[in-house]
Amino acid sequence: METPEPKSNFIREIIDADLASGKNGGRVHTRFPPEPNGYLHIGHAKSICLNSGLARDYKGKFNLRFDDTNPSKEEQEYVDSIIEDVKWLGGDFEDRLLFASDYFQQMYDLAMTLVKKGKAYVCDLSAEEMRNYRGSPMEPGKDSPFRNRSVEENADLFERMKNGEFPDGSRTLRAKIDMKHPNINLRDPAMYRILHAEHHRQGAKWCVYPMYDWAHGLEDSIEQITHSICTLEFADHRPLYDWFLNELGVYHPQQLEFARLNLSNTVLSKRKLLELVRDNHVSGWDDPRMPTISGFRRRGYTSSSIRAFCEEIGVAKFNSIIDIWVLENSIRGELNRTSPRAMAVLRPLKLVITNYPQDQVEEMETANHPDDAAAGTRKVPFCREIYVEQDDFKEVPPKKFFRLTPGQEVRLRSAYIIKCETVVKDASGNITEVHCTYDPATRGGNVPDGRKIKGTIHWVSARHALPAQVRLYDALFTKRNPDDVEEGHDYKENMNPASLEVINSAFCEPALKNAAAGAHFQFERLGYFFADPKDSKPGAPVFNRTVTLKDTWAKIEQKDPAAK
Ligand code: ATP
Ligand code: MG
């Protein structure tokens, strides 16, 4: 599927106005600035689609910039996964793979400029003291006793901080703004802290590390970003972003804030996702239940479906929770158009066609796609013993049960009309086989005399069946907002104990023997499945259910009005 036409939004309106007024010389330059401290999730996808989409549509540029200013939590593994995910989503950063850590020297020099202007000072308060001096939104803060150090002393101390002369946490460099400012972010915020840590790119070169608010605007400025788009929480930080750039008199990008994506029945906090991985609540960052890009990819989502989703939900200025079925719909529609059909039986029940010749095998011709003749047909072997779904048989049928039940006729997809005759049970009364007869005049599932056959079921020839592992996924959390917990409780208590069901004894038609890892199928009547890219092997396929055939959420919400 093509990326859909972009909808207008307030950010596009601002860019249109900037272009009309000639601001930035007609340039549009955006960036995606992840911190490499986790894998990207669907919220990041929204930001990537927005930023790279603006660059694409306005013939501008898009940077991938790692905001790697916090060495203790950052790792190369995350850098690699982020690059892969951004590329997979179609975020085209060309040759602009950038790292904030490459600007450390420039940032240090600019900080020294502020020190020399008397706009920054070295403070010896501990973190706790700093917090106490800071005040609260209701009360003004108090000046640090170190606030009036001379420029010379500050320059000397800051340089020695950089040279590693002082222990971690003993000093900070702070902007000298106003300890009584109504916006707490402007009460002499820290710009640098001392940290003797190994950086994934810089090694042990640096003993001081820049704080986010100081670093971020500089990164944008150095890269000549025109529109620095971030999430709403940063609106209160914008005055500080502007203060730093104004004081330095450097190129000044415009910060714009939009509402972050929240998705129902999942969590999108990196801290929580890391916890789920680290404590083995899931199999890894790419567990198909995870809301990570790598999780969705492994589940069978395509990048076009995620882009379509991001376009569909739009860009707003207020926070909300998007229902997970909106995302499911975006992949379902696409897979319906693109997936070849196949037959698989997840919970097999043996069915014997007693009047079918013992050793006969017929090749039943069946369409690969009902709406797409170009997808062609394939031959599916049929013989006397087949597997059908346990659910498709009821000894005592409920009302309007049109599938297998004693005395009733049913159509085997692309094969024959069969009639259920008897049931075979073991000593403890469990059904082990169903015996049927077939009508040889109905080959291909046609009914020459026009008698009504209400049900059609899928099947797999027992002799030809290919064993498969099938994994069924459900939401990771039972609550729409998993963070909605009583005091003293934890979001993990809302985890769905049935989020994964592994079926080891499924059977699929033999044509899937060589299904390539990463291939999509619609298993008729069961949903859309994806050959697991890691675990699926020729002859031993493993299928992940990407999504069910129909929207199962609508039903849940109707039943449970509180779910909204
Ligand atoms: P943290 O900063 O707490 O580690 P984060 O999710 O903000 O977590 P970043 O790596 O800083 O992680 O995010 C990179 C970019 O993605 C930021 O510009 C941020 O605004 C954006 N982003 C993060 N989460 C979402 C979300 N849920 N919806 C939209 N954009 C998001
Ligand atoms: Mg962040």
Coordinates of C-alpha atoms and ligand atoms in Angstrom, one line a residue:
M1 CA 0.0 0.0 0.0
E2 CA 1.2 3.5 -0.8
T3 CA 1.7 6.0 2.0
P4 CA -1.7 7.8 2.2
E5 CA -2.1 11.5 1.3
P6 CA -1.1 13.7 4.3
K7 CA -3.8 15.4 6.2
S8 CA -3.3 19.0 7.2
N9 CA -2.5 19.7 10.8
F10 CA -1.4 22.7 12.9
I11 CA 2.3 21.9 12.3
R12 CA 1.8 22.0 8.5
E13 CA -0.1 25.3 8.9
I14 CA 2.8 26.8 10.8
I15 CA 5.3 25.5 8.2
D16 CA 3.1 26.9 5.4
A17 CA 3.1 30.3 7.1
D18 CA 6.9 30.2 7.6
L19 CA 7.4 29.3 3.9
A20 CA 5.0 32.1 2.9
S21 CA 6.9 34.7 5.0
G22 CA 10.3 33.5 3.8
K23 CA 11.5 32.4 7.2
N24 CA 14.5 30.0 7.1
G25 CA 15.1 30.9 3.5
G26 CA 12.3 28.5 2.4
R27 CA 14.0 25.5 4.1
V28 CA 12.3 22.7 6.0
H29 CA 14.6 20.6 8.1
T30 CA 13.3 18.2 10.8
R31 CA 14.9 15.6 12.9
F32 CA 14.1 12.5 15.0
P33 CA 16.2 12.6 18.2
P34 CA 16.0 9.3 20.1
E35 CA 18.0 8.6 23.2
P36 CA 19.6 5.2 22.6
N37 CA 18.4 3.7 25.9
G38 CA 15.7 1.3 24.6
Y39 CA 14.0 0.0 21.4
L40 CA 11.7 2.3 19.5
H41 CA 7.9 1.9 20.1
I42 CA 4.8 2.9 18.2
G43 CA 4.9 6.3 19.7
H44 CA 8.3 6.9 18.2
A45 CA 6.9 5.7 14.9
K46 CA 4.4 8.6 15.1
S47 CA 7.2 11.1 15.6
I48 CA 9.3 9.5 12.8
C49 CA 6.4 9.5 10.3
L50 CA 5.6 13.1 11.2
N51 CA 9.1 14.4 11.0
S52 CA 10.3 12.5 7.9
G53 CA 6.9 13.0 6.3
L54 CA 7.2 16.8 6.6
A55 CA 10.7 16.7 5.1
R56 CA 9.4 14.5 2.2
D57 CA 6.4 16.6 1.5
Y58 CA 8.2 20.0 1.7
K59 CA 11.2 18.7 -0.2
G60 CA 13.3 19.3 2.9
K61 CA 15.6 17.3 5.0
F62 CA 15.3 14.9 7.9
N63 CA 18.0 13.9 10.3
L64 CA 18.3 10.9 12.5
R65 CA 20.2 12.2 15.5
F66 CA 21.0 10.2 18.5
D67 CA 20.6 12.2 21.7
D68 CA 23.4 10.2 23.3
T69 CA 24.2 12.5 26.2
N70 CA 23.5 10.2 29.0
P71 CA 26.2 7.5 28.9
S72 CA 25.1 5.3 31.8
K73 CA 21.9 4.0 30.1
E74 CA 23.0 3.9 26.5
E75 CA 24.2 1.0 24.4
Q76 CA 25.3 0.2 20.9
E77 CA 22.5 -2.5 20.6
Y78 CA 19.9 0.2 20.9
V79 CA 21.7 2.4 18.4
D80 CA 21.7 -0.4 15.9
S81 CA 18.0 -1.4 16.5
I82 CA 16.9 2.3 16.2
I83 CA 18.7 2.7 12.8
E84 CA 17.1 -0.5 11.5
D85 CA 13.6 0.6 12.7
V86 CA 13.8 4.1 11.3
K87 CA 14.9 2.8 7.9
W88 CA 12.2 0.1 8.0
L89 CA 9.6 2.8 8.6
G90 CA 10.9 4.7 5.5
G91 CA 12.4 7.6 7.5
D92 CA 14.9 8.8 4.9
F93 CA 17.8 10.5 6.7
E94 CA 20.1 10.0 3.6
D95 CA 23.6 10.4 4.9
R96 CA 22.6 12.3 8.0
L97 CA 23.1 9.7 10.7
L98 CA 24.2 12.1 13.5
F99 CA 25.2 11.8 17.1
A100 CA 24.9 14.6 19.7
S101 CA 28.0 13.3 21.4
D102 CA 30.0 14.5 18.3
Y103 CA 29.0 18.0 19.4
F104 CA 30.4 17.7 23.0
Q105 CA 33.3 20.0 22.3
Q106 CA 31.1 22.6 20.7
M107 CA 28.7 22.4 23.5
Y108 CA 31.4 22.8 26.1
D109 CA 32.8 25.8 24.2
L110 CA 29.4 27.4 24.1
A111 CA 28.9 26.8 27.8
M112 CA 32.2 28.5 28.4
T113 CA 30.9 31.4 26.4
L114 CA 27.9 31.7 28.8
V115 CA 30.3 31.4 31.8
K116 CA 32.3 34.3 30.4
K117 CA 29.2 36.3 29.8
G118 CA 28.3 35.8 33.5
K119 CA 25.3 33.7 32.5
A120 CA 26.4 30.5 34.0
Y121 CA 28.1 29.5 37.2
V122 CA 29.6 26.5 39.0
C123 CA 27.5 25.4 41.9
D124 CA 28.6 23.1 44.7
L125 CA 25.2 22.2 46.1
S126 CA 24.4 18.5 46.2
A127 CA 21.5 17.3 44.2
E128 CA 19.3 17.2 47.3
E129 CA 20.3 20.7 48.3
M130 CA 19.6 21.9 44.8
R131 CA 16.1 20.5 45.0
N132 CA 15.5 22.2 48.3
Y133 CA 16.6 25.5 47.0
R134 CA 14.5 25.2 43.9
G135 CA 11.2 25.9 45.6
S136 CA 7.9 24.7 44.1
P137 CA 5.4 26.0 41.7
M138 CA 3.8 27.8 44.7
E139 CA 6.9 29.1 46.4
P140 CA 9.9 30.9 44.8
G141 CA 13.3 29.3 45.0
K142 CA 16.4 30.6 46.9
D143 CA 19.7 31.7 45.3
S144 CA 22.5 29.2 45.6
P145 CA 25.3 30.5 47.9
F146 CA 27.6 29.8 44.9
R147 CA 25.6 32.0 42.5
N148 CA 27.9 35.0 42.7
R149 CA 31.2 33.4 42.0
S150 CA 33.4 35.5 39.8
V151 CA 33.6 34.7 36.1
E152 CA 37.3 33.8 36.5
E153 CA 36.5 31.3 39.3
N154 CA 33.6 29.8 37.3
A155 CA 35.7 29.4 34.2
D156 CA 38.5 27.8 36.1
L157 CA 36.2 25.4 38.0
F158 CA 34.3 24.5 34.9
E159 CA 37.4 23.7 33.0
R160 CA 38.6 21.5 35.9
M161 CA 35.3 19.8 36.1
K162 CA 35.9 18.9 32.4
N163 CA 39.4 17.8 33.2
G164 CA 38.1 15.3 35.7
E165 CA 39.5 16.9 38.9
F166 CA 36.3 16.5 40.9
P167 CA 34.2 13.5 41.9
D168 CA 30.8 12.6 40.4
G169 CA 28.0 14.7 41.7
S170 CA 30.2 17.2 43.6
R171 CA 29.5 20.2 41.3
T172 CA 27.3 21.3 38.4
L173 CA 27.3 24.1 35.9
R174 CA 24.1 26.1 36.1
A175 CA 22.5 28.7 34.0
K176 CA 22.1 32.0 35.9
I177 CA 18.5 33.0 35.2
D178 CA 16.1 33.6 38.0
M179 CA 15.5 31.5 41.1
K180 CA 12.1 33.2 41.6
H181 CA 10.9 32.6 38.0
P182 CA 7.3 31.4 37.9
N183 CA 8.4 28.7 35.4
I184 CA 10.4 26.3 37.6
N185 CA 12.5 25.2 34.5
L186 CA 14.1 28.6 34.5
R187 CA 15.3 28.6 38.1
D188 CA 19.0 28.3 37.3
P189 CA 18.7 24.9 35.6
A190 CA 21.8 22.6 35.6
M191 CA 23.6 22.5 32.3
Y192 CA 26.4 20.1 33.1
R193 CA 27.0 17.4 35.7
I194 CA 30.1 15.5 36.5
L195 CA 30.1 11.9 35.5
H196 CA 33.2 9.7 35.1
A197 CA 31.5 7.2 32.7
E198 CA 32.4 5.3 29.6
H199 CA 30.5 6.6 26.7
H200 CA 29.6 4.3 23.8
R201 CA 31.3 6.5 21.3
Q202 CA 33.5 8.9 23.3
G203 CA 35.0 6.4 25.6
A204 CA 36.4 8.0 28.8
K205 CA 37.1 11.3 27.1
W206 CA 34.4 13.3 29.0
C207 CA 33.9 13.7 32.7
V208 CA 31.1 16.3 32.3
Y209 CA 27.9 15.5 30.5
P210 CA 25.3 18.1 29.2
M211 CA 21.8 18.0 30.6
Y212 CA 18.9 17.5 28.1
D213 CA 17.6 21.1 28.0
W214 CA 21.0 22.6 27.4
A215 CA 22.0 20.0 24.8
H216 CA 18.9 19.7 22.8
G217 CA 18.6 23.2 21.5
L218 CA 22.2 23.3 20.6
E219 CA 21.9 20.0 18.7
D220 CA 19.0 21.5 16.7
S221 CA 20.9 24.8 16.2
I222 CA 24.1 23.1 15.1
E223 CA 22.2 21.0 12.5
Q224 CA 20.2 24.1 11.3
I225 CA 16.9 22.4 12.1
T226 CA 14.0 24.7 11.2
H227 CA 11.2 23.0 13.1
S228 CA 12.1 21.1 16.3
I229 CA 9.0 19.0 17.0
C230 CA 8.6 17.4 20.4
T231 CA 5.9 16.1 22.6
L232 CA 3.7 18.3 24.8
E233 CA 5.6 17.7 28.1
F234 CA 8.3 20.0 26.6
A235 CA 6.1 23.0 26.2
D236 CA 7.2 24.3 29.6
H237 CA 10.8 23.8 28.6
R238 CA 10.4 26.0 25.5
P239 CA 11.2 29.2 27.3
L240 CA 14.5 27.6 28.4
Y241 CA 15.2 26.3 24.9
D242 CA 14.7 29.9 23.7
W243 CA 16.7 31.5 26.5
F244 CA 19.9 29.4 25.8
L245 CA 19.8 30.1 22.1
N246 CA 19.0 33.8 22.5
E247 CA 21.8 34.2 25.1
L248 CA 24.3 32.5 22.7
G249 CA 23.0 34.4 19.7
V250 CA 23.2 31.3 17.5
Y251 CA 20.8 30.0 14.9
H252 CA 17.4 29.5 16.5
P253 CA 15.1 26.7 15.5
Q254 CA 11.4 26.8 16.4
Q255 CA 10.2 24.3 19.0
L256 CA 6.7 23.0 18.3
E257 CA 4.9 20.5 20.6
F258 CA 2.3 17.9 19.6
A259 CA 0.4 15.3 21.6
R260 CA 2.2 12.0 22.2
L261 CA 0.6 8.8 21.1
N262 CA -0.9 6.7 23.8
L263 CA -2.3 3.3 22.8
S264 CA -4.9 1.4 24.7
N265 CA -4.1 -1.9 26.5
T266 CA -0.3 -1.3 26.3
V267 CA 2.4 0.8 27.9
L268 CA 4.7 3.2 25.9
S269 CA 7.1 4.2 28.6
K270 CA 10.7 3.1 27.9
R271 CA 11.3 2.4 31.5
K272 CA 8.3 0.0 31.7
L273 CA 9.1 -1.7 28.4
L274 CA 12.7 -2.2 29.6
E275 CA 11.3 -3.7 32.8
L276 CA 9.1 -6.1 30.9
V277 CA 12.1 -7.3 28.9
R278 CA 14.6 -7.4 31.8
D279 CA 12.3 -9.3 34.1
N280 CA 11.3 -11.8 31.4
H281 CA 7.6 -10.8 31.2
V282 CA 8.1 -11.0 27.5
S283 CA 10.7 -12.9 25.4
G284 CA 12.6 -9.7 24.3
W285 CA 12.2 -6.3 22.8
D286 CA 10.9 -7.9 19.6
D287 CA 8.3 -10.1 21.4
P288 CA 5.3 -9.9 19.0
R289 CA 3.2 -8.7 22.0
M290 CA 5.5 -5.7 22.6
P291 CA 4.4 -2.3 21.2
T292 CA 7.9 -1.8 19.8
I293 CA 8.5 -1.4 16.1
S294 CA 10.5 -4.6 16.2
G295 CA 7.7 -6.4 18.0
F296 CA 5.1 -5.3 15.5
R297 CA 7.5 -6.2 12.6
R298 CA 7.9 -9.7 14.1
R299 CA 4.2 -10.0 14.6
G300 CA 3.7 -9.4 10.9
Y301 CA 2.8 -5.7 10.7
T302 CA 4.2 -4.0 7.6
S303 CA 5.8 -0.6 7.6
S304 CA 3.1 0.7 5.2
S305 CA 0.4 -0.3 7.7
I306 CA 2.2 1.5 10.5
R307 CA 2.6 4.6 8.4
A308 CA -1.1 4.5 7.4
F309 CA -2.0 4.3 11.1
C310 CA 0.2 7.3 12.0
E311 CA -1.4 9.3 9.2
E312 CA -4.9 8.2 10.3
I313 CA -4.5 9.2 13.9
G314 CA -3.2 12.6 12.9
V315 CA -1.4 15.2 14.9
A316 CA -3.1 17.1 17.7
K317 CA -2.4 19.4 20.6
F318 CA -4.2 17.4 23.3
N319 CA -3.4 14.0 24.7
S320 CA -5.7 11.0 24.2
I321 CA -5.6 7.2 24.1
I322 CA -6.0 5.6 20.7
D323 CA -7.8 2.3 20.7
I324 CA -5.6 -0.6 19.7
W325 CA -8.2 -1.7 17.2
V326 CA -7.4 1.3 15.1
L327 CA -4.0 -0.1 14.6
E328 CA -5.3 -3.6 14.0
N329 CA -7.6 -2.3 11.3
S330 CA -4.7 -0.7 9.5
I331 CA -2.9 -4.0 9.1
R332 CA -6.1 -6.1 8.6
G333 CA -7.2 -4.2 5.5
E334 CA -3.8 -4.4 3.9
L335 CA -3.3 -8.1 4.6
N336 CA -6.7 -8.8 3.2
R337 CA -5.6 -7.4 -0.1
T338 CA -2.1 -8.9 -0.1
S339 CA -2.0 -12.2 1.7
P340 CA -2.4 -15.5 -0.2
R341 CA -4.9 -17.9 1.4
A342 CA -4.0 -21.2 2.9
M343 CA -5.6 -23.8 5.1
A344 CA -4.4 -24.7 8.6
V345 CA -6.0 -26.5 11.5
L346 CA -5.0 -25.2 14.9
R347 CA -6.8 -27.8 17.1
P348 CA -7.1 -30.9 15.0
L349 CA -9.9 -33.4 15.2
K350 CA -9.6 -36.5 12.9
L351 CA -12.3 -36.9 10.4
V352 CA -12.6 -40.2 8.4
I353 CA -14.6 -40.3 5.2
T354 CA -15.7 -43.9 5.3
N355 CA -16.9 -44.2 1.7
Y356 CA -13.8 -42.6 0.2
P357 CA -11.3 -45.1 -1.4
Q358 CA -8.6 -46.1 1.1
D359 CA -5.5 -45.1 -0.9
Q360 CA -6.9 -42.4 -3.2
V361 CA -5.5 -38.9 -3.3
E362 CA -7.0 -36.1 -5.2
E363 CA -5.5 -32.7 -5.9
M364 CA -8.2 -30.1 -5.2
E365 CA -7.8 -26.9 -7.1
T366 CA -8.3 -23.8 -4.9
A367 CA -7.9 -20.1 -5.4
N368 CA -5.0 -18.3 -3.7
H369 CA -7.0 -15.1 -3.4
P370 CA -10.8 -14.8 -3.7
D371 CA -10.7 -11.3 -5.1
D372 CA -7.5 -11.5 -7.2
A373 CA -7.5 -13.9 -10.1
A374 CA -3.9 -13.0 -10.8
A375 CA -2.9 -14.7 -7.6
G376 CA -3.7 -18.0 -9.3
T377 CA -4.6 -21.3 -7.9
R378 CA -2.9 -24.2 -6.1
K379 CA -3.6 -27.8 -5.6
V380 CA -4.4 -29.1 -2.2
P381 CA -4.2 -32.9 -1.6
F382 CA -7.3 -34.6 -0.3
C383 CA -7.7 -38.1 1.0
R384 CA -9.8 -40.4 3.2
E385 CA -8.6 -39.0 6.6
I386 CA -8.4 -35.3 7.2
Y387 CA -8.1 -32.9 10.1
V388 CA -10.8 -30.4 10.9
E389 CA -11.0 -27.8 13.7
Q390 CA -12.4 -29.3 17.0
D391 CA -14.6 -26.2 17.2
D392 CA -16.3 -27.1 14.0
F393 CA -17.8 -30.2 15.4
K394 CA -20.6 -30.3 18.1
E395 CA -22.2 -33.6 19.1
V396 CA -25.0 -31.6 20.6
P397 CA -25.3 -28.4 18.5
P398 CA -26.5 -25.1 19.7
K399 CA -29.1 -23.3 17.6
K400 CA -28.0 -22.2 14.1
F401 CA -24.9 -24.4 14.2
F402 CA -24.3 -25.0 10.5
R403 CA -21.0 -26.9 10.8
L404 CA -20.4 -30.6 11.7
T405 CA -23.0 -32.3 13.8
P406 CA -24.5 -35.8 13.4
G407 CA -26.9 -36.0 10.4
Q408 CA -25.9 -32.6 9.0
E409 CA -24.2 -31.8 5.7
V410 CA -21.3 -29.4 5.4
R411 CA -19.0 -28.3 2.7
L412 CA -15.3 -29.0 2.9
R413 CA -13.6 -25.9 1.3
S414 CA -12.8 -26.6 -2.4
A415 CA -13.4 -30.4 -1.9
Y416 CA -16.7 -32.2 -1.2
I417 CA -20.0 -32.1 0.6
I418 CA -19.8 -34.5 3.5
K419 CA -22.3 -35.7 6.0
C420 CA -21.5 -36.5 9.6
E421 CA -22.6 -40.0 10.5
T422 CA -21.0 -41.2 13.8
V423 CA -18.7 -40.2 16.5
V424 CA -15.9 -42.4 17.9
K425 CA -14.9 -41.9 21.6
D426 CA -12.2 -43.3 23.8
A427 CA -12.7 -45.1 27.1
S428 CA -13.1 -41.8 29.0
G429 CA -15.7 -40.5 26.6
N430 CA -13.5 -38.0 24.7
I431 CA -14.2 -37.7 21.0
T432 CA -11.3 -39.1 19.0
E433 CA -12.7 -39.3 15.5
V434 CA -15.7 -38.2 13.5
H435 CA -16.9 -40.5 10.8
C436 CA -18.6 -39.0 7.7
T437 CA -19.6 -40.0 4.2
Y438 CA -19.0 -37.8 1.1
D439 CA -21.1 -37.1 -2.0
P440 CA -18.8 -37.8 -5.0
A441 CA -21.0 -35.6 -7.2
T442 CA -20.0 -32.5 -5.3
R443 CA -16.3 -32.3 -6.3
G444 CA -14.9 -28.8 -5.8
G445 CA -17.7 -28.1 -3.3
N446 CA -20.3 -27.6 -5.9
V447 CA -23.9 -28.9 -5.4
P448 CA -25.3 -30.0 -8.7
D449 CA -28.9 -30.5 -7.4
G450 CA -28.8 -27.1 -5.7
R451 CA -29.5 -28.4 -2.2
K452 CA -28.7 -25.9 0.6
I453 CA -25.4 -26.4 2.4
K454 CA -25.1 -23.7 5.0
G455 CA -21.6 -24.3 6.4
T456 CA -18.2 -24.4 4.9
I457 CA -15.2 -25.5 6.9
H458 CA -11.5 -25.8 6.3
W459 CA -9.4 -28.9 6.5
V460 CA -6.0 -30.5 6.0
S461 CA -5.3 -34.0 4.6
A462 CA -4.0 -36.1 7.5
R463 CA -1.5 -38.0 5.4
H464 CA -0.1 -34.8 3.9
A465 CA -0.4 -32.5 6.9
L466 CA 2.6 -30.4 7.8
P467 CA 3.0 -30.0 11.6
A468 CA 3.4 -26.4 12.6
Q469 CA 3.7 -24.3 15.7
V470 CA 1.2 -21.4 15.9
R471 CA 1.4 -18.5 18.3
L472 CA -1.7 -16.6 19.1
Y473 CA -1.4 -13.2 20.6
D474 CA -3.7 -11.0 22.6
A475 CA -3.2 -7.6 24.3
L476 CA -0.4 -7.5 26.8
F477 CA -2.7 -5.7 29.3
T478 CA -6.3 -6.2 30.2
K479 CA -7.0 -2.6 31.1
R480 CA -7.5 0.1 28.5
N481 CA -5.1 2.2 30.6
P482 CA -2.7 -0.2 32.3
D483 CA -1.4 2.7 34.5
D484 CA -4.8 3.1 36.0
V485 CA -4.0 1.4 39.4
E486 CA -4.8 2.1 43.0
E487 CA -2.1 3.6 45.1
G488 CA 0.5 1.0 46.1
H489 CA -0.3 -1.2 43.1
D490 CA 1.7 -1.6 39.9
Y491 CA 0.8 -1.5 36.2
K492 CA 2.1 -5.1 35.9
E493 CA -0.8 -6.3 37.9
N494 CA -2.9 -5.5 34.8
M495 CA -0.9 -7.8 32.6
N496 CA -3.0 -10.2 30.6
P497 CA -2.2 -13.8 31.6
A498 CA -3.6 -15.0 28.3
S499 CA -1.6 -12.7 26.0
L500 CA 0.2 -15.6 24.4
E501 CA -1.0 -19.1 23.5
V502 CA 1.4 -21.4 21.8
I503 CA -0.1 -24.3 19.9
N504 CA 2.4 -27.0 19.1
S505 CA 0.2 -29.4 17.4
A506 CA -1.3 -27.4 14.5
F507 CA -1.3 -28.8 11.0
C508 CA -1.1 -26.9 7.8
E509 CA -1.4 -27.7 4.1
P510 CA 1.8 -29.2 2.6
A511 CA 2.3 -26.3 0.3
L512 CA 3.5 -24.3 3.3
K513 CA 6.5 -26.6 3.7
N514 CA 8.8 -24.0 2.1
A515 CA 7.0 -20.9 3.3
A516 CA 9.7 -18.3 3.6
A517 CA 10.4 -16.8 7.0
G518 CA 8.6 -13.5 6.9
A519 CA 5.8 -14.6 4.5
H520 CA 2.2 -13.6 5.2
F521 CA -0.8 -15.8 4.8
Q522 CA -4.5 -15.7 5.6
F523 CA -5.3 -19.0 7.2
E524 CA -8.9 -19.4 6.1
R525 CA -11.4 -18.6 8.8
L526 CA -8.6 -18.1 11.4
G527 CA -6.8 -14.8 10.7
Y528 CA -3.6 -13.4 9.2
F529 CA -0.4 -15.3 10.0
F530 CA 3.2 -14.5 9.6
A531 CA 6.0 -17.0 9.3
D532 CA 8.2 -16.0 12.3
P533 CA 11.4 -14.4 10.9
K534 CA 13.6 -16.0 13.6
D535 CA 12.1 -19.4 14.4
S536 CA 10.3 -20.5 11.2
K537 CA 12.4 -23.1 9.3
P538 CA 11.7 -25.0 6.0
G539 CA 9.7 -28.1 6.9
A540 CA 9.1 -26.8 10.5
P541 CA 7.1 -23.6 10.1
V542 CA 6.3 -21.3 13.0
F543 CA 3.4 -18.9 12.5
N544 CA 2.6 -15.7 14.5
R545 CA -1.0 -14.5 14.3
T546 CA -0.7 -10.9 13.2
V547 CA -4.4 -10.1 13.6
T548 CA -7.7 -11.9 13.6
L549 CA -10.0 -11.8 10.6
K550 CA -12.6 -9.5 12.3
D551 CA -12.4 -6.8 14.8
T552 CA -12.8 -8.7 18.1
W553 CA -12.5 -5.5 20.2
A554 CA -15.9 -4.1 19.1
K555 CA -17.6 -7.0 20.9
I556 CA -15.6 -6.6 24.1
E557 CA -16.4 -2.9 24.3
Q558 CA -20.1 -3.5 23.8
K559 CA -20.1 -6.0 26.6
D560 CA -18.1 -3.8 28.9
P561 CA -19.2 -0.2 28.8
A562 CA -16.6 0.5 31.4
A563 CA -13.9 -0.5 28.9
K564 CA -14.2 2.9 27.2
Ligands
ATP1 P1 12.7 9.1 27.5 O1 13.1 10.4 27.0 O2 12.0 9.1 28.8 O3 13.8 8.1 27.5 P2 11.1 9.0 25.2 O4 10.1 8.1 24.8 O5 10.8 10.5 25.1 O6 11.7 8.6 26.5 P3 13.2 9.6 23.3 O7 14.3 8.7 22.8 O8 13.6 10.9 23.9 O9 12.4 8.8 24.2 O10 12.2 9.9 22.1 C1 12.6 10.4 20.9 C2 11.5 11.2 20.2 O11 10.3 10.5 20.1 C3 11.2 12.4 21.0 O12 11.3 13.5 20.1 C4 9.9 12.3 21.6 O13 9.2 13.5 21.6 C5 9.2 11.2 20.6 N1 8.3 10.4 21.3 C6 8.5 9.6 22.3 N2 7.4 9.0 22.8 C7 6.4 9.4 21.9 C8 5.0 9.1 21.8 N3 4.4 8.3 22.7 N4 4.3 9.7 20.8 C9 4.9 10.5 20.0 N5 6.2 10.8 20.0 C10 7.0 10.3 21.0
MG2 MG 12.6 11.9 25.6

